[in-house]
Amino acid sequence: MIDDSMKEIINDFVQEALELLDTLSENFIELEKNPEDKELLNTIFRAAHTIKGSAGFLGFQNLVELAHSAENILNKLRQGEIKLTSDMMDYLLKTMDILTLMIRNINDTGEEGNFDNAEIINKLNMLALDEGGAGNTAAAAELNTAAEDIEKKAEAEAQIKIQEQNEEKAKKKENHEDKDNKIEEIKLEEPLNPTNKANNEKHPKRKVRNLGDILLEDNLMSSDELSQILKEKEKEEKKIESIEIDSISNIANMEGTAGGKEDNNEKEEKTQEIETYSDADIKEENIINKTNNHEDSNKTVKLNDSEKQTPPLHLSPPSIPAESKKTDSAAQVLSNIVPPQPQMHPTVSVSAETTIRVDVERLDNVMNLVGELVLSRNRIFNIASKLEFKYPEDEFTESLIQVVSNLNLITTDLQLAVMRTRMQPVKKVFSKFPRMVRDLSKELGKEIELNIAGEETELDKSVIEEIGDPLVHLIRNSIDHGIEMPEDRIKAGKPKAGSIKLSAEHEGNYIIIEVSDDGKGMDPNILRKKAIEKGLIDEKTAFSISDKDALSLIFAPGFSTKDKVTEISGRGVGMDVVKTNIQKLNGIIDIESEKGKGSDIILKLPLTVAIIQTLIIGIEDEIFAIPLNSVVETLRISESSIQTIDNHEVINLRKSVLSLLRLSEEFGIESASGSVSEGKTKVLSNKEVYVVVVALAEKRIGIVVDTLYGQEEVVIKSLGDYQFGYKGISGATITGDGKVVLIMDIASMIDILQKR
Amino acid sequence: MEQEAINLPKDKKADKNTGADEIIQLVTFTLGSEEFALDILKVQEINRMVEITKVPKAPNFVEGVINLRGKVIPIVDIRKKFHLNLKESTKDTRIIVVNILGKTIGLIVDSVSEVLRINSNTIQPPPPLVAGLDSDYIKGVGKLDDRLIILLDIDKIFTTGEHRLIESTIK
């Protein structure tokens, strides 16, 4: 079990780091366009540094190492020592990906996990070095070789000094530590988690070994010397462990942690001592290093590393638990540990003052309560209008009406305000696409420009979470299938670079997300052929459907126009994902495509999922609600205009065939209500009925109902544990008069009709 | 209406004694001429009959759902469940809201009579067949003067299959 306060800190770290990484990859793409933008570089550097600093504080050593290597390059870029190359960008972006993975892993398991980053770290370090050389003139390169020998000697001397210093400090610190530990025993009462403890104890060891390896490799230190130091370290650690064993449970853990921290602390201090000591020497070297970077700077890197992450660990040990004891936002805690280096501008932590992080669960709870309030409002509204009808001139009725309308306004505002708190800009999803487009177009050798519009459009968190994947697939599709190769584009008289437009905008209670490209478009006939080939549709149907319906074939699972499965596409899964996710959100997909001109895919999604507008309909005496966002239109038709094809009832709606579902049959309402309505079975040929045309994703059907009551805003209540084994009902709601009304599940309705 | 407690044959101070002498409280209700009882701890509340929303394709003993202060709960017609003759609801008809295996379900009964305090040793094991009911969900029969009260084990009232029918998750 991870201690709560620690968990909170880690959670906050994860949140913050992920956000930073998001902006980072965005910034990187920006940077590739404007490699000279110093301000941007600084922003990137600060973000990377913040991640590293926080990770260091929490003892995620792997993360720190990787972040550090990247930071190294960034620092050089920032100081103009090296120039950004496309290759370098690839590695930097890859690093961001790995960091994201690691942080996700921390989020899931609380631990770093086993990531072997040695390779990429090496690459990054190499890049930092190589590019340094390449950035200089040939003359400087010559100078390099000449200076190298001298350089190496100086370096070696410095390292030996460092080493001596290290040993001395180790001894001194050991004495200190004993005292400190005793203080710890008394002061600490907050049990800290064992995982953290373990981490704290593990990492210093690893760190020492790493340093040791380097020292050994470069023959700067004999293995004897090294092992002696390592032994000392182990001695320290054993001491801590023995204290642990003596004490009981929590206290033991806590001491362990404190000990671990202390231990860590101490080592960091040591390394810092090394740094301060050798600072002068190394700084001089650094200046030379600028012109001739060779392997040695690897070590400088290490040392710089400790310099940067030492400040957090300089917090006096008791203050760490004290901080975590308060449930202060960890941003604050983290801000304390941002190294107090003057050139570092504090980043996120400052702006944290104006925003707070709230558990989504709490927001959901508020949302539910507001839902209840909306229901009560509806009921009062209902009663008030009845009263008004009954006692039109009454004084009290009038004031009641006034109060009610006021209540109505406030509730509506409150509802909006609460919904707002759950809203997030769609930028959150959009921001990853520039990177994706860059990578994919590079891979495919295409030139593609991505234009994003309306990324500030806000929508509900739950919707945001669901639209990411569909958009990825849609954009991949545009890149892979839509946009042609540059030479083909020129032949077709189009600009060499293809363009993909991704836009979001509000339309009433919906958000419209559009992915369009100016590529080759889709040919309905090719789609038909492919669908027949893959056995998704028979030949007869294939040619009876309209061109627009043929375009919808791309959503069939397993459909692909590619004959070969590539890394990017061809499995026929992507569009199915799009369909499934959009369906889940009760969204509608619309495709428009013109051969040779490009395709346009339009997603229409509800802004929120908890409170929805519904169309209240009636069958016999029963009342049901249909989510209004699925409703396209309602028709009033005569029974006689219903035709039958293959036992399916259909009508002809503006030249397209619309399948009908009789709700009374589907719900078995006549038979369910027993003897009451047994007499009036089935169709009276001149009776007029209503058809509600509903759409979901790319499909449309008509639902035959007896009555249309009107529109009502309802709060979806889950039927919870009780689904009665029937999919046609997605939930229930309570209407203004307190009655339960069942909400129909349009997706299953469409499903049911198709399976007939 | 259910506050009236019947005096017990034995002394009340037997409360914390051995299991055999334990005082238990029961909610009694009628279905036709039979008297049934439920452990009071299983009963959440008793409501008057309200309008029930029918649920399409629900199992036949499920009458529908109601709005219980903002929560939607299923209602089971216990007459249907016990295969008794159906009866129109009257002013005495009540919905007993119970917790069955952690789930809230409403049961329609003809009327609710009272809350009984009864010594558990007056309850006898069920005879093999009572009132045409399966004896599975009958915990026992309580004798009280000349009354016979059938004590139901609410957790067993629905077979696993029926539970699954009521609960069944969307698959």
CSV table of C-alpha atoms in Angstrom, one decimal, chain A residues 475-691:
chain,number,residue,atom,x,y,z
A,475,ILE,CA,-6.1,11.5,-39.6
A,476,ARG,CA,-4.0,8.4,-40.3
A,477,ASN,CA,-6.5,7.5,-42.9
A,478,SER,CA,-6.2,10.9,-44.5
A,479,ILE,CA,-2.4,10.7,-44.5
A,480,ASP,CA,-2.2,7.2,-45.8
A,481,HIS,CA,-5.1,6.9,-48.1
A,482,GLY,CA,-6.1,10.5,-48.8
A,483,ILE,CA,-3.0,12.5,-49.5
A,484,GLU,CA,-1.1,11.5,-52.7
A,485,MET,CA,2.6,11.4,-53.1
A,486,PRO,CA,4.1,14.8,-54.0
A,487,GLU,CA,4.7,13.8,-57.7
A,488,ASP,CA,1.2,12.6,-58.1
A,489,ARG,CA,-0.1,15.7,-56.6
A,490,ILE,CA,1.9,17.9,-59.1
A,491,LYS,CA,0.6,15.7,-61.9
A,492,ALA,CA,-3.0,16.3,-60.8
A,493,GLY,CA,-2.3,20.0,-60.7
A,494,LYS,CA,-2.5,20.3,-56.9
A,495,PRO,CA,0.0,22.0,-54.7
A,496,LYS,CA,2.9,19.7,-53.8
A,497,ALA,CA,2.1,19.6,-50.2
A,498,GLY,CA,-1.2,18.1,-49.2
A,499,SER,CA,-3.3,19.7,-46.6
A,500,ILE,CA,-5.3,18.1,-43.8
A,501,LYS,CA,-7.7,20.3,-41.9
A,502,LEU,CA,-8.8,19.5,-38.4
A,503,SER,CA,-11.4,21.8,-37.0
A,504,ALA,CA,-13.8,21.9,-34.1
A,505,GLU,CA,-16.7,24.2,-33.5
A,506,HIS,CA,-19.8,24.5,-31.5
A,507,GLU,CA,-23.2,24.1,-33.0
A,508,GLY,CA,-26.0,24.4,-30.4
A,509,ASN,CA,-25.5,21.6,-27.9
A,510,TYR,CA,-23.2,19.8,-30.2
A,511,ILE,CA,-19.6,20.0,-31.2
A,512,ILE,CA,-18.7,19.4,-34.8
A,513,ILE,CA,-15.3,18.0,-35.5
A,514,GLU,CA,-14.2,17.9,-39.0
A,515,VAL,CA,-11.3,16.1,-40.6
A,516,SER,CA,-10.9,17.0,-44.2
A,517,ASP,CA,-8.1,16.5,-46.7
A,518,ASP,CA,-7.4,17.6,-50.3
A,519,GLY,CA,-6.3,14.2,-51.3
A,520,LYS,CA,-7.6,11.8,-53.9
A,521,GLY,CA,-11.0,11.2,-52.3
A,522,MET,CA,-12.9,8.0,-52.2
A,523,ASP,CA,-14.5,6.2,-55.1
A,524,PRO,CA,-17.8,4.6,-54.2
A,525,ASN,CA,-17.3,1.9,-56.8
A,526,ILE,CA,-13.9,0.8,-55.6
A,527,LEU,CA,-15.4,0.7,-52.1
A,528,ARG,CA,-18.2,-1.5,-53.3
A,529,LYS,CA,-15.8,-3.8,-55.1
A,530,LYS,CA,-13.6,-4.1,-52.0
A,531,ALA,CA,-16.5,-4.8,-49.8
A,532,ILE,CA,-17.8,-7.6,-52.0
A,533,GLU,CA,-14.2,-9.0,-52.2
A,534,LYS,CA,-14.0,-9.0,-48.4
A,535,GLY,CA,-17.4,-10.6,-48.2
A,536,LEU,CA,-18.9,-7.8,-46.2
A,537,ILE,CA,-21.8,-7.3,-48.5
A,538,ASP,CA,-23.3,-9.2,-51.4
A,539,GLU,CA,-23.1,-8.0,-54.9
A,540,LYS,CA,-26.8,-7.2,-55.2
A,541,THR,CA,-26.9,-5.0,-52.2
A,542,ALA,CA,-23.6,-3.4,-53.0
A,543,PHE,CA,-25.0,-1.9,-56.2
A,544,SER,CA,-28.4,-1.1,-54.8
A,545,ILE,CA,-27.1,1.2,-52.2
A,546,SER,CA,-26.5,4.9,-52.9
A,547,ASP,CA,-23.0,6.3,-53.4
A,548,LYS,CA,-23.3,8.0,-50.0
A,549,ASP,CA,-24.1,4.7,-48.3
A,550,ALA,CA,-21.3,3.1,-50.2
A,551,LEU,CA,-18.9,5.6,-48.5
A,552,SER,CA,-20.2,4.3,-45.2
A,553,LEU,CA,-18.8,0.9,-46.1
A,554,ILE,CA,-15.4,2.1,-44.8
A,555,PHE,CA,-16.8,1.7,-41.3
A,556,ALA,CA,-17.5,-2.0,-41.6
A,557,PRO,CA,-15.2,-4.0,-39.4
A,558,GLY,CA,-12.5,-5.7,-41.5
A,559,PHE,CA,-12.9,-3.3,-44.4
A,560,SER,CA,-9.7,-2.1,-46.0
A,561,THR,CA,-8.8,-1.0,-49.5
A,562,LYS,CA,-5.3,-1.9,-48.8
A,563,ASP,CA,-4.1,-5.3,-50.0
A,564,LYS,CA,-1.1,-5.3,-47.8
A,565,VAL,CA,-1.1,-4.7,-44.0
A,566,THR,CA,1.4,-1.9,-43.2
A,567,GLU,CA,2.4,-0.4,-40.0
A,568,ILE,CA,0.0,2.5,-40.7
A,569,SER,CA,-3.1,0.9,-42.0
A,570,GLY,CA,-4.6,-2.1,-43.7
A,571,ARG,CA,-6.1,-4.1,-41.0
A,572,GLY,CA,-9.5,-2.6,-41.4
A,573,VAL,CA,-9.8,-1.9,-37.7
A,574,GLY,CA,-9.4,1.8,-37.6
A,575,MET,CA,-12.7,3.0,-39.0
A,576,ASP,CA,-14.4,0.4,-36.8
A,577,VAL,CA,-12.9,2.1,-33.8
A,578,VAL,CA,-14.1,5.4,-35.1
A,579,LYS,CA,-17.6,4.1,-35.4
A,580,THR,CA,-17.7,2.3,-32.1
A,581,ASN,CA,-16.4,5.3,-30.1
A,582,ILE,CA,-18.6,7.8,-31.8
A,583,GLN,CA,-21.6,5.5,-31.2
A,584,LYS,CA,-20.7,5.3,-27.6
A,585,LEU,CA,-21.0,9.0,-27.4
A,586,ASN,CA,-24.3,9.0,-29.3
A,587,GLY,CA,-22.5,10.9,-32.0
A,588,ILE,CA,-23.2,11.0,-35.7
A,589,ILE,CA,-20.7,10.5,-38.5
A,590,ASP,CA,-21.1,12.1,-41.9
A,591,ILE,CA,-18.8,11.5,-44.8
A,592,GLU,CA,-18.5,13.5,-47.9
A,593,SER,CA,-16.0,12.7,-50.5
A,594,GLU,CA,-15.3,13.7,-54.1
A,595,LYS,CA,-13.0,11.7,-56.2
A,596,GLY,CA,-9.9,13.6,-56.9
A,597,LYS,CA,-10.8,16.4,-54.6
A,598,GLY,CA,-10.5,15.0,-51.2
A,599,SER,CA,-12.7,13.7,-48.3
A,600,ASP,CA,-14.4,15.3,-45.5
A,601,ILE,CA,-15.5,13.4,-42.4
A,602,ILE,CA,-17.7,15.2,-40.0
A,603,LEU,CA,-18.3,14.1,-36.4
A,604,LYS,CA,-21.3,15.5,-34.6
A,605,LEU,CA,-21.0,14.9,-30.9
A,606,PRO,CA,-23.0,15.9,-27.8
A,607,LEU,CA,-21.3,18.4,-25.5
A,608,THR,CA,-22.0,16.4,-22.5
A,609,VAL,CA,-23.2,13.0,-21.6
A,610,ALA,CA,-25.0,13.2,-18.2
A,611,ILE,CA,-27.8,15.6,-19.1
A,612,ILE,CA,-29.4,15.2,-22.5
A,613,GLN,CA,-32.2,16.5,-24.5
A,614,THR,CA,-34.7,13.9,-25.4
A,615,LEU,CA,-37.7,13.5,-27.6
A,616,ILE,CA,-40.6,12.0,-25.5
A,617,ILE,CA,-42.6,9.6,-27.6
A,618,GLY,CA,-45.6,7.3,-26.8
A,619,ILE,CA,-46.7,3.9,-27.8
A,620,GLU,CA,-50.1,3.0,-26.6
A,621,ASP,CA,-50.0,4.2,-23.0
A,622,GLU,CA,-46.3,3.8,-22.5
A,623,ILE,CA,-43.8,6.7,-22.7
A,624,PHE,CA,-40.2,6.5,-23.8
A,625,ALA,CA,-37.5,8.9,-24.4
A,626,ILE,CA,-35.2,9.0,-27.5
A,627,PRO,CA,-31.9,11.0,-27.1
A,628,LEU,CA,-32.5,14.0,-29.2
A,629,ASN,CA,-29.0,14.1,-30.6
A,630,SER,CA,-29.8,10.9,-32.4
A,631,VAL,CA,-33.0,12.3,-33.9
A,632,VAL,CA,-32.6,13.6,-37.4
A,633,GLU,CA,-36.2,14.4,-38.1
A,634,THR,CA,-39.8,13.3,-37.4
A,635,LEU,CA,-42.3,12.4,-40.1
A,636,ARG,CA,-46.0,11.9,-40.1
A,637,ILE,CA,-46.9,9.2,-42.6
A,638,SER,CA,-49.9,7.2,-43.5
A,639,GLU,CA,-49.6,3.5,-42.8
A,640,SER,CA,-50.3,2.9,-46.5
A,641,SER,CA,-47.1,4.4,-47.6
A,642,ILE,CA,-45.1,1.7,-45.8
A,643,GLN,CA,-43.7,-0.8,-48.2
A,644,THR,CA,-42.3,-4.2,-47.6
A,645,ILE,CA,-39.1,-5.5,-49.0
A,646,ASP,CA,-37.9,-8.9,-47.9
A,647,ASN,CA,-40.2,-8.8,-44.9
A,648,HIS,CA,-38.7,-5.5,-43.9
A,649,GLU,CA,-40.9,-2.5,-43.6
A,650,VAL,CA,-39.4,0.5,-45.3
A,651,ILE,CA,-40.5,3.9,-46.5
A,652,ASN,CA,-39.1,6.0,-49.3
A,653,LEU,CA,-37.7,9.1,-47.9
A,654,ARG,CA,-36.5,11.6,-50.4
A,655,LYS,CA,-35.3,8.9,-52.8
A,656,SER,CA,-33.5,6.9,-50.2
A,657,VAL,CA,-34.8,3.8,-48.5
A,658,LEU,CA,-35.4,4.0,-44.8
A,659,SER,CA,-35.9,0.8,-42.8
A,660,LEU,CA,-38.6,1.0,-40.1
A,661,LEU,CA,-38.7,-0.4,-36.7
A,662,ARG,CA,-42.1,-0.7,-35.0
A,663,LEU,CA,-41.5,0.0,-31.4
A,664,SER,CA,-44.8,-1.6,-30.3
A,665,GLU,CA,-43.7,-4.9,-31.8
A,666,GLU,CA,-40.1,-4.6,-30.6
A,667,PHE,CA,-41.2,-3.8,-27.1
A,668,GLY,CA,-44.1,-6.3,-27.2
A,669,ILE,CA,-46.3,-3.6,-25.8
A,670,GLU,CA,-49.6,-5.1,-26.9
A,671,SER,CA,-48.9,-8.5,-25.5
A,672,ALA,CA,-47.2,-7.2,-22.4
A,673,SER,CA,-50.1,-5.1,-21.3
A,674,GLY,CA,-52.1,-8.2,-21.5
A,675,SER,CA,-55.8,-8.2,-22.4
A,676,VAL,CA,-56.2,-4.5,-22.4
A,677,SER,CA,-55.1,-3.7,-25.9
A,678,GLU,CA,-55.5,-7.1,-27.5
A,679,GLY,CA,-58.3,-6.0,-29.7
A,680,LYS,CA,-56.5,-3.4,-31.7
A,681,THR,CA,-53.6,-5.4,-33.1
A,682,LYS,CA,-51.6,-4.5,-36.1
A,683,VAL,CA,-52.0,-2.1,-38.9
A,684,LEU,CA,-55.0,-0.1,-39.8
A,685,SER,CA,-54.1,0.9,-43.3
A,686,ASN,CA,-55.2,4.5,-43.2
A,687,LYS,CA,-54.0,5.3,-39.7
A,688,GLU,CA,-51.4,7.9,-39.5
A,689,VAL,CA,-48.3,7.2,-37.6
A,690,TYR,CA,-45.2,9.1,-36.7
A,691,VAL,CA,-41.8,8.0,-37.8
